[in-house]
Short mmCIF file of C-alpha atoms in Angstrom, two decimals:
data_model
loop_
_atom_site.label_atom_id
_atom_site.label_comp_id
_atom_site.label_asym_id
_atom_site.label_seq_id
_atom_site.Cartn_x
_atom_site.Cartn_y
_atom_site.Cartn_z
CA MET A 1 73.88 66.66 50.93
CA HIS A 2 75.61 63.96 48.95
CA ARG A 3 74.61 64.14 45.32
CA SER A 4 74.27 61.49 42.67
CA THR A 5 76.49 60.92 39.69
CA ALA A 6 74.27 63.12 37.55
CA SER A 7 76.26 66.20 38.72
CA PRO A 8 73.28 68.12 40.11
CA THR A 9 75.61 70.82 41.44
CA LEU A 10 75.72 72.20 37.93
CA PRO A 11 72.94 74.74 37.35
CA SER A 12 71.68 72.85 34.29
CA GLY A 13 71.50 69.57 36.22
CA ARG A 14 69.73 71.12 39.19
CA THR A 15 67.29 72.92 36.92
CA LEU A 16 66.56 69.72 35.03
CA GLY A 17 66.00 67.85 38.30
CA LEU A 18 63.64 70.52 39.58
CA GLY A 19 61.73 70.51 36.30
CA LEU A 20 61.34 66.73 36.39
CA ALA A 21 60.26 66.84 40.04
CA LEU A 22 57.62 69.44 39.22
CA VAL A 23 56.33 67.38 36.28
CA SER A 24 56.13 64.36 38.57
CA ALA A 25 54.24 66.27 41.26
CA PHE A 26 51.77 67.66 38.73
CA ALA A 27 51.29 64.24 37.14
CA PHE A 28 50.76 62.49 40.49
CA GLY A 29 48.36 65.25 41.52
CA GLY A 30 45.94 64.36 38.73
CA SER A 31 45.44 60.77 39.85
CA GLY A 32 42.59 61.48 42.25
CA THR A 33 40.73 63.67 39.77
CA ALA A 34 40.92 60.92 37.13
CA ALA A 35 40.04 58.15 39.57
CA LYS A 36 36.99 59.73 41.18
CA PRO A 37 34.65 59.46 38.13
CA LEU A 38 35.59 55.78 37.79
CA ILE A 39 34.87 55.16 41.46
CA GLU A 40 31.53 56.98 41.22
CA ALA A 41 30.68 54.82 38.18
CA GLY A 42 30.98 51.66 40.28
CA LEU A 43 34.63 50.55 40.51
CA SER A 44 35.98 50.13 44.03
CA PRO A 45 38.94 52.32 45.04
CA LEU A 46 41.23 49.29 45.30
CA HIS A 47 40.26 48.08 41.84
CA VAL A 48 40.98 51.55 40.46
CA VAL A 49 44.42 51.41 42.09
CA TRP A 50 45.01 47.97 40.55
CA LEU A 51 44.00 49.32 37.12
CA ARG A 52 46.35 52.25 37.54
CA VAL A 53 49.41 50.24 38.57
CA THR A 54 48.85 47.26 36.29
CA GLY A 55 48.11 49.43 33.27
CA ALA A 56 51.30 51.38 33.89
CA ALA A 57 53.29 48.16 34.33
CA VAL A 58 52.04 46.88 30.98
CA ALA A 59 52.86 50.21 29.31
CA LEU A 60 56.43 49.99 30.65
CA LEU A 61 57.05 46.39 29.56
CA PRO A 62 59.29 47.54 26.64
CA ILE A 63 61.50 49.42 29.13
CA ALA A 64 61.55 46.41 31.44
CA TYR A 65 62.61 44.14 28.56
CA ARG A 66 65.32 46.54 27.46
CA HIS A 67 66.76 46.66 30.98
CA ARG A 68 66.15 43.00 31.83
CA ASP A 69 69.70 42.67 33.15
CA ALA A 70 68.62 44.83 36.11
CA VAL A 71 66.79 41.81 37.55
CA LEU A 72 70.12 40.05 38.06
CA ARG A 73 72.08 43.14 39.05
CA ARG A 74 69.85 44.57 41.80
CA PRO A 75 66.83 42.29 42.41
CA GLY A 76 66.43 43.35 46.03
CA LEU A 77 66.23 47.02 45.13
CA LEU A 78 63.60 46.39 42.44
CA ILE A 79 61.49 44.23 44.73
CA GLY A 80 61.84 46.77 47.52
CA PHE A 81 60.75 49.61 45.26
CA GLY A 82 57.68 47.68 44.13
CA LEU A 83 56.87 46.65 47.69
CA LEU A 84 57.29 50.08 49.29
CA ALA A 85 57.05 52.81 46.65
CA VAL A 86 54.19 51.24 44.69
CA ALA A 87 52.13 48.67 46.61
CA GLY A 88 52.99 49.85 50.13
CA VAL A 89 52.00 53.48 49.65
CA GLN A 90 48.73 52.57 47.96
CA ALA A 91 47.67 49.82 50.38
CA CYS A 92 48.53 51.80 53.53
CA TYR A 93 46.85 54.95 52.28
CA PHE A 94 43.57 53.24 51.37
CA ALA A 95 43.62 51.33 54.66
CA ALA A 96 44.09 54.66 56.44
CA ILE A 97 41.22 56.50 54.74
CA SER A 98 38.89 53.64 55.65
CA ARG A 99 39.37 54.61 59.31
CA ILE A 100 40.31 58.31 59.43
CA PRO A 101 39.34 61.38 57.34
CA VAL A 102 41.00 61.69 53.94
CA GLY A 103 42.54 65.07 54.78
CA VAL A 104 44.16 63.76 57.95
CA ALA A 105 45.47 60.66 56.14
CA LEU A 106 46.89 62.80 53.34
CA LEU A 107 48.62 65.14 55.78
CA ILE A 108 50.20 62.24 57.70
CA GLU A 109 51.31 60.58 54.46
CA TYR A 110 53.05 63.79 53.42
CA LEU A 111 55.07 63.77 56.61
CA GLY A 112 57.32 61.62 54.42
CA PRO A 113 59.76 64.46 53.54
CA PRO A 114 60.35 65.47 57.19
CA LEU A 115 60.77 61.79 58.07
CA LEU A 116 63.24 61.49 55.22
CA ILE A 117 65.21 64.46 56.53
CA GLY A 118 65.25 62.87 59.97
CA TYR A 119 66.48 59.58 58.51
CA VAL A 120 69.29 61.27 56.59
CA LYS A 121 70.38 63.34 59.60
CA PHE A 122 70.07 60.87 62.47
CA VAL A 123 70.45 57.45 60.83
CA GLN A 124 72.83 58.21 57.96
CA ARG A 125 74.37 61.01 60.07
CA LYS A 126 74.70 63.35 57.12
CA PRO A 127 74.35 67.14 57.34
CA ILE A 128 71.05 68.67 56.26
CA SER A 129 70.88 72.16 54.82
CA ARG A 130 68.82 74.63 56.80
CA GLY A 131 66.80 75.43 53.68
CA ALA A 132 65.70 71.82 53.23
CA ALA A 133 64.60 71.57 56.87
CA VAL A 134 62.78 74.92 56.86
CA GLY A 135 61.20 74.18 53.49
CA ALA A 136 59.86 70.85 54.74
CA GLY A 137 58.35 72.48 57.83
CA VAL A 138 56.70 75.26 55.83
CA ALA A 139 55.37 72.76 53.28
CA VAL A 140 53.81 70.57 55.98
CA ALA A 141 52.12 73.61 57.55
CA GLY A 142 50.77 74.51 54.13
CA LEU A 143 49.51 70.96 53.61
CA ALA A 144 47.57 71.17 56.87
CA CYS A 145 45.71 74.13 55.37
CA VAL A 146 45.26 72.52 51.94
CA VAL A 147 43.56 69.41 53.38
CA GLU A 148 41.76 71.49 56.09
CA VAL A 149 42.90 69.07 58.76
CA TRP A 150 40.86 70.86 61.45
CA ASN A 151 37.65 69.58 59.83
CA GLY A 152 38.43 65.97 60.70
CA LEU A 153 40.46 65.60 63.84
CA GLY A 154 38.98 62.25 64.90
CA PHE A 155 41.63 59.96 66.34
CA ASP A 156 41.84 56.30 65.37
CA ALA A 157 45.11 54.67 66.40
CA LEU A 158 45.10 52.00 63.70
CA GLY A 159 44.17 54.50 60.99
CA VAL A 160 47.00 56.80 62.06
CA LEU A 161 49.43 53.85 62.00
CA PHE A 162 48.36 52.99 58.45
CA ALA A 163 48.88 56.62 57.39
CA LEU A 164 52.31 56.64 59.01
CA GLY A 165 53.03 53.43 57.10
CA ALA A 166 52.23 55.26 53.87
CA ALA A 167 54.60 58.06 54.92
CA CYS A 168 57.39 55.57 55.62
CA CYS A 169 56.80 53.89 52.25
CA GLN A 170 57.08 57.32 50.65
CA VAL A 171 60.47 57.71 52.33
CA GLY A 172 61.41 54.40 50.74
CA TYR A 173 60.41 55.76 47.34
CA PHE A 174 63.02 58.52 47.49
CA LEU A 175 65.76 56.48 49.14
CA LEU A 176 65.50 53.58 46.72
CA ALA A 177 65.20 55.89 43.71
CA ASP A 178 68.44 57.52 44.82
CA ALA A 179 70.14 54.23 45.70
CA GLY A 180 69.53 52.72 42.27
CA ARG A 181 72.21 54.90 40.70
CA ARG A 182 74.84 54.06 43.28
CA GLY A 183 77.14 51.17 43.98
CA ASP A 184 79.17 48.92 41.74
CA ARG A 185 76.03 47.77 39.90
CA PRO A 186 73.90 50.87 39.23
CA VAL A 187 70.48 50.45 37.69
CA ASP A 188 68.89 52.83 35.20
CA PRO A 189 66.11 54.82 36.95
CA LEU A 190 63.72 53.90 34.15
CA ALA A 191 64.29 50.24 35.00
CA VAL A 192 63.61 50.96 38.68
CA SER A 193 60.23 52.45 37.75
CA ALA A 194 59.32 49.71 35.27
CA TYR A 195 60.17 46.77 37.51
CA GLY A 196 58.84 48.49 40.60
CA LEU A 197 55.44 48.85 38.93
CA LEU A 198 55.57 45.23 37.76
CA VAL A 199 56.25 44.02 41.30
CA GLY A 200 53.57 46.34 42.64
CA ALA A 201 51.05 45.04 40.11
CA VAL A 202 51.66 41.45 41.18
CA LEU A 203 51.29 42.30 44.87
CA LEU A 204 48.14 44.36 44.29
CA THR A 205 46.64 41.55 42.20
CA VAL A 206 46.85 39.26 45.23
CA LEU A 207 45.44 41.97 47.50
CA THR A 208 42.59 43.35 45.37
CA ARG A 209 41.41 40.25 43.40
CA PRO A 210 40.62 42.22 40.23
CA TRP A 211 38.65 39.37 38.66
CA GLN A 212 35.79 40.34 40.95
CA ALA A 213 35.40 43.81 39.40
CA ASP A 214 32.95 44.78 36.68
CA TRP A 215 35.41 45.97 34.05
CA GLY A 216 32.60 46.42 31.54
CA LEU A 217 32.18 49.87 33.10
CA LEU A 218 35.23 51.03 31.16
CA GLY A 219 33.27 50.63 27.93
CA GLY A 220 30.63 53.09 29.09
CA SER A 221 30.57 56.73 30.15
CA VAL A 222 31.37 58.55 33.37
CA VAL A 223 30.38 61.96 34.66
CA MET A 224 32.94 64.64 35.48
CA ASN A 225 31.61 67.92 36.86
CA GLY A 226 28.25 67.39 35.17
CA HIS A 227 29.70 66.43 31.78
CA SER A 228 29.59 62.93 30.33
CA LEU A 229 32.72 61.46 28.75
CA PRO A 230 34.01 57.99 27.83
CA ALA A 231 35.34 56.13 30.87
CA LEU A 232 38.50 55.25 28.95
CA ILE A 233 39.60 58.91 28.95
CA PRO A 234 40.11 59.30 32.72
CA ALA A 235 41.38 55.70 32.86
CA ALA A 236 44.03 56.42 30.22
CA TRP A 237 44.99 59.68 31.94
CA MET A 238 45.34 57.91 35.27
CA VAL A 239 47.56 55.19 33.78
CA LEU A 240 49.71 57.12 31.29
CA ILE A 241 50.04 60.53 32.96
CA ALA A 242 49.36 60.07 36.67
CA THR A 243 51.39 56.86 36.89
CA VAL A 244 53.77 56.22 33.97
CA LEU A 245 54.89 59.82 33.51
CA ALA A 246 54.74 60.52 37.25
CA TYR A 247 56.97 57.62 38.27
CA LEU A 248 59.46 57.99 35.43
CA THR A 249 60.05 61.70 35.98
CA GLY A 250 59.97 61.38 39.75
CA VAL A 251 62.59 58.63 39.97
CA VAL A 252 64.89 60.37 37.47
CA SER A 253 64.57 63.71 39.31
CA VAL A 254 65.97 62.21 42.52
CA GLY A 255 69.23 61.61 40.65
CA TYR A 256 69.62 65.36 40.09
CA LEU A 257 68.29 66.54 43.46
CA SER A 258 68.96 65.15 46.90
CA PRO A 259 66.15 62.88 48.20
CA PRO A 260 65.05 65.39 50.91
CA ILE A 261 64.72 68.25 48.42
CA ALA A 262 62.91 66.04 45.88
CA GLY A 263 60.58 64.98 48.70
CA VAL A 264 59.70 68.56 49.62
CA VAL A 265 58.96 69.42 45.98
CA ALA A 266 56.72 66.34 45.82
CA ASN A 267 54.44 67.98 48.41
CA LEU A 268 53.11 70.06 45.53
CA GLU A 269 51.11 66.97 44.54
CA ALA A 270 48.49 67.74 47.20
CA VAL A 271 48.15 71.32 45.93
CA VAL A 272 47.77 70.16 42.33
CA ALA A 273 45.19 67.56 43.38
CA THR A 274 43.15 70.20 45.20
CA VAL A 275 43.27 72.69 42.31
CA LEU A 276 42.35 70.05 39.71
CA ALA A 277 39.45 68.87 41.87
CA TRP A 278 38.26 72.49 41.97
CA VAL A 279 38.57 73.04 38.20
CA LEU A 280 37.51 69.63 36.84
CA LEU A 281 35.23 68.25 39.54
CA GLY A 282 33.69 71.49 40.81
CA GLU A 283 34.92 70.96 44.38
CA HIS A 284 35.10 74.20 46.35
CA LEU A 285 38.50 75.73 47.06
CA GLY A 286 38.43 77.90 50.19
CA LEU A 287 40.73 80.66 51.37
CA PRO A 288 42.65 78.37 53.79
CA GLN A 289 43.43 76.00 50.92
CA VAL A 290 44.67 78.85 48.73
CA ALA A 291 46.87 80.10 51.57
CA GLY A 292 48.09 76.56 52.23
CA GLY A 293 48.97 76.09 48.60
CA LEU A 294 51.08 79.24 48.68
CA LEU A 295 52.87 77.95 51.77
CA VAL A 296 53.65 74.65 50.06
CA LEU A 297 55.02 76.54 47.06
CA ALA A 298 57.14 78.68 49.38
CA GLY A 299 58.46 75.60 51.18
CA ALA A 300 59.38 73.90 47.93
CA PHE A 301 61.12 77.06 46.72
CA VAL A 302 63.15 77.44 49.91
CA ALA A 303 64.18 73.78 49.82
CA GLN A 304 65.28 73.62 46.20
CA THR A 305 67.22 76.89 46.34
CA SER A 306 69.19 75.85 49.43
CA ARG A 307 72.84 74.95 49.17
CA PRO A 308 74.05 71.49 50.15
CA ALA A 309 75.10 71.27 53.78
CA VAL A 310 78.74 70.44 54.45
CA ALA A 311 79.90 68.53 57.47
CA GLU A 312 81.92 70.76 59.78
CA THR A 313 85.08 68.67 60.21
CA GLU A 314 88.71 69.65 60.17
CA GLU A 315 89.69 66.79 57.90
CA PRO A 316 87.80 65.69 54.82
CA VAL A 317 85.61 62.70 55.52
CA GLU A 318 84.67 60.22 52.86
CA ALA A 319 80.94 60.24 52.17
CA VAL A 320 79.13 57.30 53.74
CA GLU A 321 76.40 55.80 51.64
CA PRO A 322 73.10 54.72 53.25
CA VAL A 323 73.66 51.02 52.66
CA GLU A 324 71.79 49.93 55.76
CA ALA A 325 68.32 50.73 54.46
CA VAL A 326 68.79 48.99 51.14
CA GLU A 327 70.49 45.99 52.73
CA ALA A 328 67.45 45.58 54.96
CA VAL A 329 65.11 45.67 51.98
CA GLU A 330 67.20 43.19 50.01
CA ALA A 331 67.50 40.90 53.02
CA ALA A 332 63.73 40.98 53.53
CA ALA A 333 63.27 40.09 49.87
CA GLY A 334 65.55 37.12 50.35
CA VAL A 335 67.95 38.07 47.61
CA SER A 336 71.32 39.79 47.26
CA GLY A 337 71.84 42.65 44.85
CA ARG A 338 75.61 42.16 44.56
CA SER A 339 78.44 40.23 46.11
CA SER A 340 80.33 43.21 47.57
CA ARG A 341 78.45 46.23 48.95
CA THR A 342 80.47 49.40 48.92
CA SER A 343 77.60 51.90 48.75
CA ARG A 344 73.86 52.20 48.43
CA GLY A 345 71.90 49.24 47.45
CA ASP A 346 62.84 52.62 49.76
#
């Protein structure tokens, strides 16, 4: 795989990238556990999502101000990241679970890493290491066990399409995170996260109409596994840990790992979410889920320990950057990130 300028081939860089990816997966995995008490207290799921994204966007305003030049350097990439990696994933996922079981929707959404591998191999025509491909397959099999997909195999075509939309938006997350560091006008990954969340907050404001929610609930208490606690505690966790920390570490990690490998490691989010729901919410964790979690761990381990694949050619071939995907995003946004595209622009 082609690597970023962060020199991830060095053991220290690869280790740092893996560590950041793990932190991101663990942070993302706590979002559902923090959100559920707020939803049970009376906030709608969409309003909880709006609170999560908007709160994180406000928290990252200092970073956005510091990197304000990024708006002129790569506006299309920032808008694309907010549209796909923030608003798109959330909107498609919640639309999916309104029509199909949560476990099925979650499994389809986490087809993102295999889809990403397919995009890199067949669209970008880059070699994929066997470890990354095997790791993705093992991780998806483990996810099927974690979400117990056999308990909800009802088929709804529109719901499946929404879930696939969430998976495609997840692919965009990794591609755009990787693309931000490339080209003649690279953008700091922290700026990509900050502005992506700002764009996502604006889009979700139009979609969710937050002024209709009863935000007075945040001043009261919620119940978590039979224990009462201030509603601001899970709200703050959801904003600062499950969103701010999760996005910042996740986007930076892609610069040290290839997008496919970072995507496979991200599958650990579903395992973390299941374990936290068991510990903090008292939700039962069965043997299939334990076995599935071990499979996901095995898949992530195989993927991140694999060596980059090298194209089998007699003469060295200059690496081709995936400019097509980012050009499409920037064109859809109606803006141009730079005057001359020589490399990468979800």
